[in-house]
Amino acid sequence: MKKHFNIWIVLLIGITMAACSGNKSKEAQDDQSSPVVSVKIVYPTDGNISNYITVNGKTIYLKKNAIIAPFSGYITRVFIHLGDRVRNVQPLFILETKENQALASSPGLTSNAGRIKIASPVAGFISDLAVSAPGTYVTEGTVLGNVVQNRQTTIQMNVPFEYHNLIRLNELCSIQLPDGTNAQGLISNILPTIDPVSQTQTVFVKPLTNEPLPENLNVIIRFIDLQHHHTLLLPKSAIQTNETQDHFWVMKVVHDTLAIKVPVIKGIENDSTIEILNPVISPSDPIITDGGYGLTDSTTVKIVR
């Protein structure tokens, strides 16, 4: 009797251990089949967003003042160098007639009647210098150099005619410089002609900055094409799409643990932000930005900060 009792105890212990092992295996399988994905979230914001048209432009100096020889003669003195900054009426050259040169070479004969100082017509800098050394003979009307007023910098751009409705006199625009900085500009002039080949219209923009810009600097001009106010915005990293990029969706977290797929319609977008047009999400909905790529609908997630 005692022997049979011991056998029953052994069998009972074996059944219990097998049941526990089966439960552990089932739990392990459940854990493997339903992994928890760590994700980061963001909340939609209410704000403004704009779509821009960009056009390439180049800085030019409209006000270039030529330094002209008033009569034929010899340049006997040169007071400037290329690139020098000059003041208004600052002496630049001394010009003498051939007769005055002949008198100067004769003993006891001198005259200043045929000698003049040629001064700068404006303040600026010397952008061109045709005569850099004394002794050069020039004829009447010869251009000796140019003085540029570099604080009168203008940006010239050629705008495709399809954008002519966006370009208006005295409208503001954005100027992006090659170093990444931005400045405001004002449309100062629109030429009433179209290039027959490129079908573009020449437009001039006045930079609204105190910093003088060098000539021939390539810049990017941005004009507002479309603008929406008080609209729902999400970062681009929150939007997912298919291979053909004709369907878009976001992964919304509900109950802090479950990610569900929500189709959305995009509106205006820029480099970092996208407008959501259909009102299927609200500013209080947590939207996955990191860790959501490839997630299926109703995936268990864990929000990390």
Coordinates of C-alpha atoms in Angstrom, one line a residue:
M1 CA 0.0 0.0 0.0
K2 CA 2.8 2.3 0.9
K3 CA 4.5 1.5 -2.3
H4 CA 1.5 2.5 -4.4
F5 CA 1.2 5.7 -2.4
N6 CA 4.7 6.7 -3.3
I7 CA 4.1 6.0 -7.0
W8 CA 1.1 8.3 -7.0
I9 CA 3.1 11.1 -5.3
V10 CA 5.9 10.7 -8.0
L11 CA 3.3 10.9 -10.8
L12 CA 1.6 14.0 -9.3
I13 CA 4.9 15.8 -9.0
G14 CA 5.8 15.0 -12.6
I15 CA 2.4 16.3 -13.8
T16 CA 2.8 19.5 -11.9
M17 CA 6.3 20.1 -13.2
A18 CA 5.2 19.5 -16.8
A19 CA 2.3 21.9 -16.4
C20 CA 4.6 24.6 -15.1
S21 CA 7.0 24.0 -17.9
G22 CA 4.2 24.2 -20.5
N23 CA 3.0 27.5 -19.0
K24 CA 6.5 29.0 -19.1
S25 CA 6.9 27.9 -22.8
K26 CA 3.6 29.4 -23.7
E27 CA 4.5 32.7 -22.0
A28 CA 7.9 32.7 -23.7
Q29 CA 6.2 32.2 -27.1
D30 CA 3.7 35.0 -26.3
D31 CA 6.6 37.3 -25.5
Q32 CA 8.4 36.4 -28.7
S33 CA 5.2 36.8 -30.8
S34 CA 4.3 40.2 -29.3
P35 CA 7.5 42.2 -28.8
V36 CA 7.3 45.7 -27.3
V37 CA 8.7 48.4 -29.5
S38 CA 10.3 51.5 -28.0
V39 CA 9.1 54.7 -29.7
K40 CA 9.4 58.5 -29.4
I41 CA 6.3 60.7 -29.8
V42 CA 5.4 64.2 -30.6
Y43 CA 2.1 66.1 -30.3
P44 CA 0.7 68.0 -33.3
T45 CA 0.9 71.8 -33.1
D46 CA -1.3 74.6 -34.4
G47 CA 0.6 77.1 -36.5
N48 CA 1.4 78.7 -39.8
I49 CA 3.1 77.3 -42.8
S50 CA 4.1 78.7 -46.2
N51 CA 5.1 77.3 -49.6
Y52 CA 7.8 79.2 -51.3
I53 CA 9.0 79.8 -54.9
T54 CA 12.8 80.0 -55.2
V55 CA 14.7 81.9 -57.9
N56 CA 18.4 82.4 -58.3
G57 CA 19.8 85.9 -58.2
K58 CA 23.1 87.8 -58.5
T59 CA 24.2 91.0 -56.8
I60 CA 25.1 93.9 -59.1
Y61 CA 26.1 97.5 -58.7
L62 CA 23.8 99.8 -60.5
K63 CA 25.6 103.0 -59.7
K64 CA 29.0 102.8 -61.3
N65 CA 30.6 106.2 -61.8
A66 CA 33.2 106.5 -64.6
I67 CA 36.3 108.7 -64.1
I68 CA 36.8 110.4 -67.4
A69 CA 39.7 112.5 -68.7
P70 CA 38.4 116.0 -69.6
F71 CA 41.1 116.6 -72.2
S72 CA 44.0 114.9 -73.8
G73 CA 47.3 114.9 -71.9
Y74 CA 49.6 113.0 -69.7
I75 CA 48.7 111.4 -66.3
T76 CA 51.5 112.7 -64.1
R77 CA 50.3 111.4 -60.7
V78 CA 48.1 108.5 -59.6
F79 CA 46.9 108.6 -56.0
I80 CA 44.9 105.4 -55.9
H81 CA 45.0 101.7 -56.3
L82 CA 42.5 99.1 -57.4
G83 CA 40.1 98.4 -54.6
D84 CA 40.8 101.6 -52.6
R85 CA 38.0 103.3 -50.8
V86 CA 37.7 106.9 -51.7
R87 CA 35.8 109.9 -50.5
N88 CA 33.7 112.3 -52.5
V89 CA 35.9 114.9 -54.3
Q90 CA 39.0 113.0 -53.2
P91 CA 41.9 113.6 -55.7
L92 CA 42.6 110.6 -57.8
F93 CA 44.8 111.7 -60.7
I94 CA 46.8 114.7 -62.0
L95 CA 46.4 115.4 -65.7
E96 CA 48.6 117.7 -67.7
T97 CA 48.4 118.9 -71.3
K98 CA 51.2 118.2 -73.7
E99 CA 51.9 122.0 -73.8
N100 CA 52.3 122.1 -70.1
Q101 CA 54.7 119.1 -70.2
A102 CA 56.8 121.0 -72.8
L103 CA 56.9 124.1 -70.6
A104 CA 57.9 122.1 -67.6
S105 CA 60.8 120.6 -69.6
S106 CA 62.1 124.1 -70.6
P107 CA 64.4 125.9 -68.0
G108 CA 62.7 128.8 -66.4
L109 CA 59.3 128.2 -67.9
T110 CA 56.5 126.8 -65.6
S111 CA 52.8 127.0 -65.8
N112 CA 49.9 125.4 -63.9
A113 CA 47.3 126.4 -66.5
G114 CA 47.4 123.0 -68.2
R115 CA 47.4 120.9 -65.1
I116 CA 44.3 119.7 -63.2
K117 CA 43.4 117.3 -60.4
I118 CA 40.7 114.7 -61.3
A119 CA 38.6 114.0 -58.2
S120 CA 36.2 111.2 -57.3
P121 CA 32.6 112.1 -58.2
V122 CA 31.2 110.0 -55.3
A123 CA 32.2 108.1 -52.2
G124 CA 32.8 104.4 -52.8
F125 CA 35.7 102.2 -53.9
I126 CA 37.7 101.8 -57.1
S127 CA 36.3 98.8 -59.0
D128 CA 38.3 99.4 -62.2
L129 CA 41.6 101.2 -62.9
A130 CA 42.7 101.6 -66.5
V131 CA 45.7 103.9 -65.7
S132 CA 47.7 102.8 -62.7
A133 CA 51.1 104.5 -63.4
P134 CA 52.1 108.0 -64.2
G135 CA 53.4 109.0 -67.6
T136 CA 50.5 107.5 -69.6
Y137 CA 49.1 109.6 -72.4
V138 CA 45.3 109.6 -72.6
T139 CA 42.9 111.3 -75.0
E140 CA 39.9 113.3 -74.2
G141 CA 37.0 111.1 -72.9
T142 CA 39.2 108.2 -71.9
V143 CA 37.8 106.2 -68.9
L144 CA 40.5 106.2 -66.3
G145 CA 38.6 104.0 -63.9
N146 CA 35.3 103.4 -62.1
V147 CA 34.0 104.3 -58.6
V148 CA 31.3 102.1 -57.3
Q149 CA 28.9 103.0 -54.5
N150 CA 28.8 99.6 -52.9
R151 CA 26.0 100.6 -50.5
Q152 CA 23.7 100.7 -53.5
T153 CA 23.9 96.9 -54.1
T154 CA 21.0 95.5 -56.0
I155 CA 20.1 91.9 -56.8
Q156 CA 19.1 91.0 -60.3
M157 CA 17.1 87.9 -61.0
N158 CA 15.3 86.4 -64.0
V159 CA 11.9 85.2 -63.0
P160 CA 9.9 82.8 -65.2
F161 CA 6.8 84.5 -66.5
E162 CA 4.6 81.8 -64.9
Y163 CA 5.4 83.4 -61.5
H164 CA 4.6 87.0 -62.6
N165 CA 1.5 87.1 -60.4
L166 CA 3.6 86.6 -57.3
I167 CA 6.0 89.4 -58.1
R168 CA 4.8 92.9 -57.2
L169 CA 6.6 96.2 -56.7
N170 CA 7.4 97.0 -53.0
E171 CA 6.6 93.4 -51.9
L172 CA 8.9 91.8 -49.4
C173 CA 10.9 88.6 -50.1
S174 CA 13.6 86.5 -48.4
I175 CA 17.2 86.5 -49.5
Q176 CA 19.4 83.5 -48.6
L177 CA 23.1 84.1 -48.7
P178 CA 25.7 81.4 -49.5
D179 CA 26.9 81.4 -45.8
G180 CA 23.4 80.3 -44.7
T181 CA 22.2 83.7 -43.3
N182 CA 19.0 85.3 -44.5
A183 CA 18.0 88.9 -45.1
Q184 CA 14.9 90.6 -46.2
G185 CA 14.6 92.2 -49.6
L186 CA 12.2 94.6 -51.4
I187 CA 11.2 94.3 -55.0
S188 CA 12.4 97.7 -56.4
N189 CA 11.9 97.4 -60.1
I190 CA 10.4 95.0 -62.7
L191 CA 11.5 95.5 -66.3
P192 CA 8.5 95.4 -68.8
T193 CA 10.3 93.0 -71.2
I194 CA 10.6 89.3 -71.6
D195 CA 13.7 87.4 -72.7
P196 CA 12.7 85.8 -76.0
V197 CA 14.7 82.6 -75.4
S198 CA 14.2 81.9 -71.7
Q199 CA 10.8 83.6 -71.3
T200 CA 12.0 85.2 -68.1
Q201 CA 11.4 88.7 -66.8
T202 CA 14.2 90.8 -65.1
V203 CA 13.4 91.8 -61.6
F204 CA 15.5 93.9 -59.2
V205 CA 15.5 93.4 -55.4
K206 CA 16.9 95.9 -52.9
P207 CA 18.5 94.1 -49.9
L208 CA 17.2 95.6 -46.6
T209 CA 20.5 95.2 -44.8
N210 CA 23.2 97.5 -43.5
E211 CA 25.9 95.1 -44.6
P212 CA 27.3 95.8 -48.1
L213 CA 27.2 92.8 -50.3
P214 CA 30.0 92.1 -52.9
E215 CA 29.2 92.2 -56.6
N216 CA 28.5 88.9 -58.5
L217 CA 27.4 87.1 -55.3
N218 CA 25.0 84.2 -56.1
V219 CA 22.0 84.3 -53.8
I220 CA 18.6 82.6 -53.6
I221 CA 15.4 84.6 -53.5
R222 CA 12.2 83.1 -52.0
F223 CA 8.7 84.3 -52.6
I224 CA 5.6 83.1 -50.8
D225 CA 3.4 81.1 -53.1
L226 CA 0.8 79.8 -50.6
Q227 CA 0.3 80.3 -46.9
H228 CA -2.0 78.7 -44.4
H229 CA -2.7 80.0 -40.8
H230 CA -3.7 78.1 -37.7
T231 CA -3.4 74.7 -39.3
L232 CA -2.3 71.3 -37.9
L233 CA 1.4 70.7 -38.2
L234 CA 3.6 67.6 -37.8
P235 CA 7.4 67.1 -38.3
K236 CA 8.3 65.2 -41.5
S237 CA 9.6 62.3 -39.4
A238 CA 6.1 61.5 -38.3
I239 CA 4.7 60.9 -41.8
Q240 CA 5.0 57.4 -43.4
T241 CA 4.2 56.5 -47.0
N242 CA 4.1 53.6 -49.4
E243 CA 6.5 52.9 -52.3
T244 CA 4.6 54.9 -54.8
Q245 CA 4.2 57.8 -52.3
D246 CA 0.5 58.1 -53.0
H247 CA -0.8 57.1 -49.6
F248 CA 0.3 58.6 -46.3
W249 CA -0.3 57.8 -42.7
V250 CA 0.9 58.3 -39.1
M251 CA 1.1 56.0 -36.1
K252 CA -1.0 57.3 -33.2
V253 CA -0.5 55.9 -29.7
V254 CA -3.6 55.1 -27.8
H255 CA -3.8 54.1 -24.1
D256 CA 0.0 54.7 -23.9
T257 CA 0.8 51.2 -25.3
L258 CA -0.9 50.6 -28.6
A259 CA 0.1 52.1 -32.0
I260 CA -2.6 52.4 -34.6
K261 CA -2.3 53.4 -38.2
V262 CA -4.2 56.6 -39.2
P263 CA -4.3 57.6 -42.9
V264 CA -3.7 61.4 -43.4
I265 CA -3.9 63.9 -46.3
K266 CA -0.8 66.2 -46.7
G267 CA -1.0 69.9 -47.3
I268 CA 1.8 72.4 -47.5
E269 CA 5.2 71.1 -46.6
N270 CA 8.7 72.6 -46.1
D271 CA 12.1 71.2 -45.2
S272 CA 11.0 70.0 -41.7
T273 CA 7.2 70.3 -41.3
I274 CA 4.1 69.0 -43.0
E275 CA 0.5 70.3 -42.8
I276 CA -2.2 67.7 -42.1
L277 CA -5.5 68.6 -43.9
N278 CA -7.9 65.9 -42.8
P279 CA -9.1 66.4 -39.2
V280 CA -8.5 62.8 -38.0
I281 CA -5.9 63.7 -35.3
S282 CA -5.9 66.5 -32.7
P283 CA -3.2 68.4 -30.8
S284 CA -3.7 66.0 -27.9
D285 CA -2.9 62.9 -29.9
P286 CA 0.6 61.4 -29.4
I287 CA 2.2 60.7 -32.8
I288 CA 5.2 58.4 -33.3
T289 CA 8.3 60.1 -34.8
D290 CA 11.1 57.6 -34.0
G291 CA 10.7 53.8 -34.0
G292 CA 7.5 53.7 -36.1
Y293 CA 9.0 52.7 -39.4
G294 CA 7.5 49.4 -40.6
L295 CA 5.1 49.1 -37.6
T296 CA 1.9 47.3 -38.4
D297 CA -1.5 48.4 -37.1
S298 CA -2.2 47.7 -33.4
T299 CA 1.5 47.1 -32.4
T300 CA 2.3 47.2 -28.7
V301 CA 4.8 50.0 -28.0
K302 CA 6.6 51.6 -25.2
I303 CA 7.0 55.4 -25.1
V304 CA 10.5 56.6 -24.2
R305 CA 11.5 60.2 -23.6

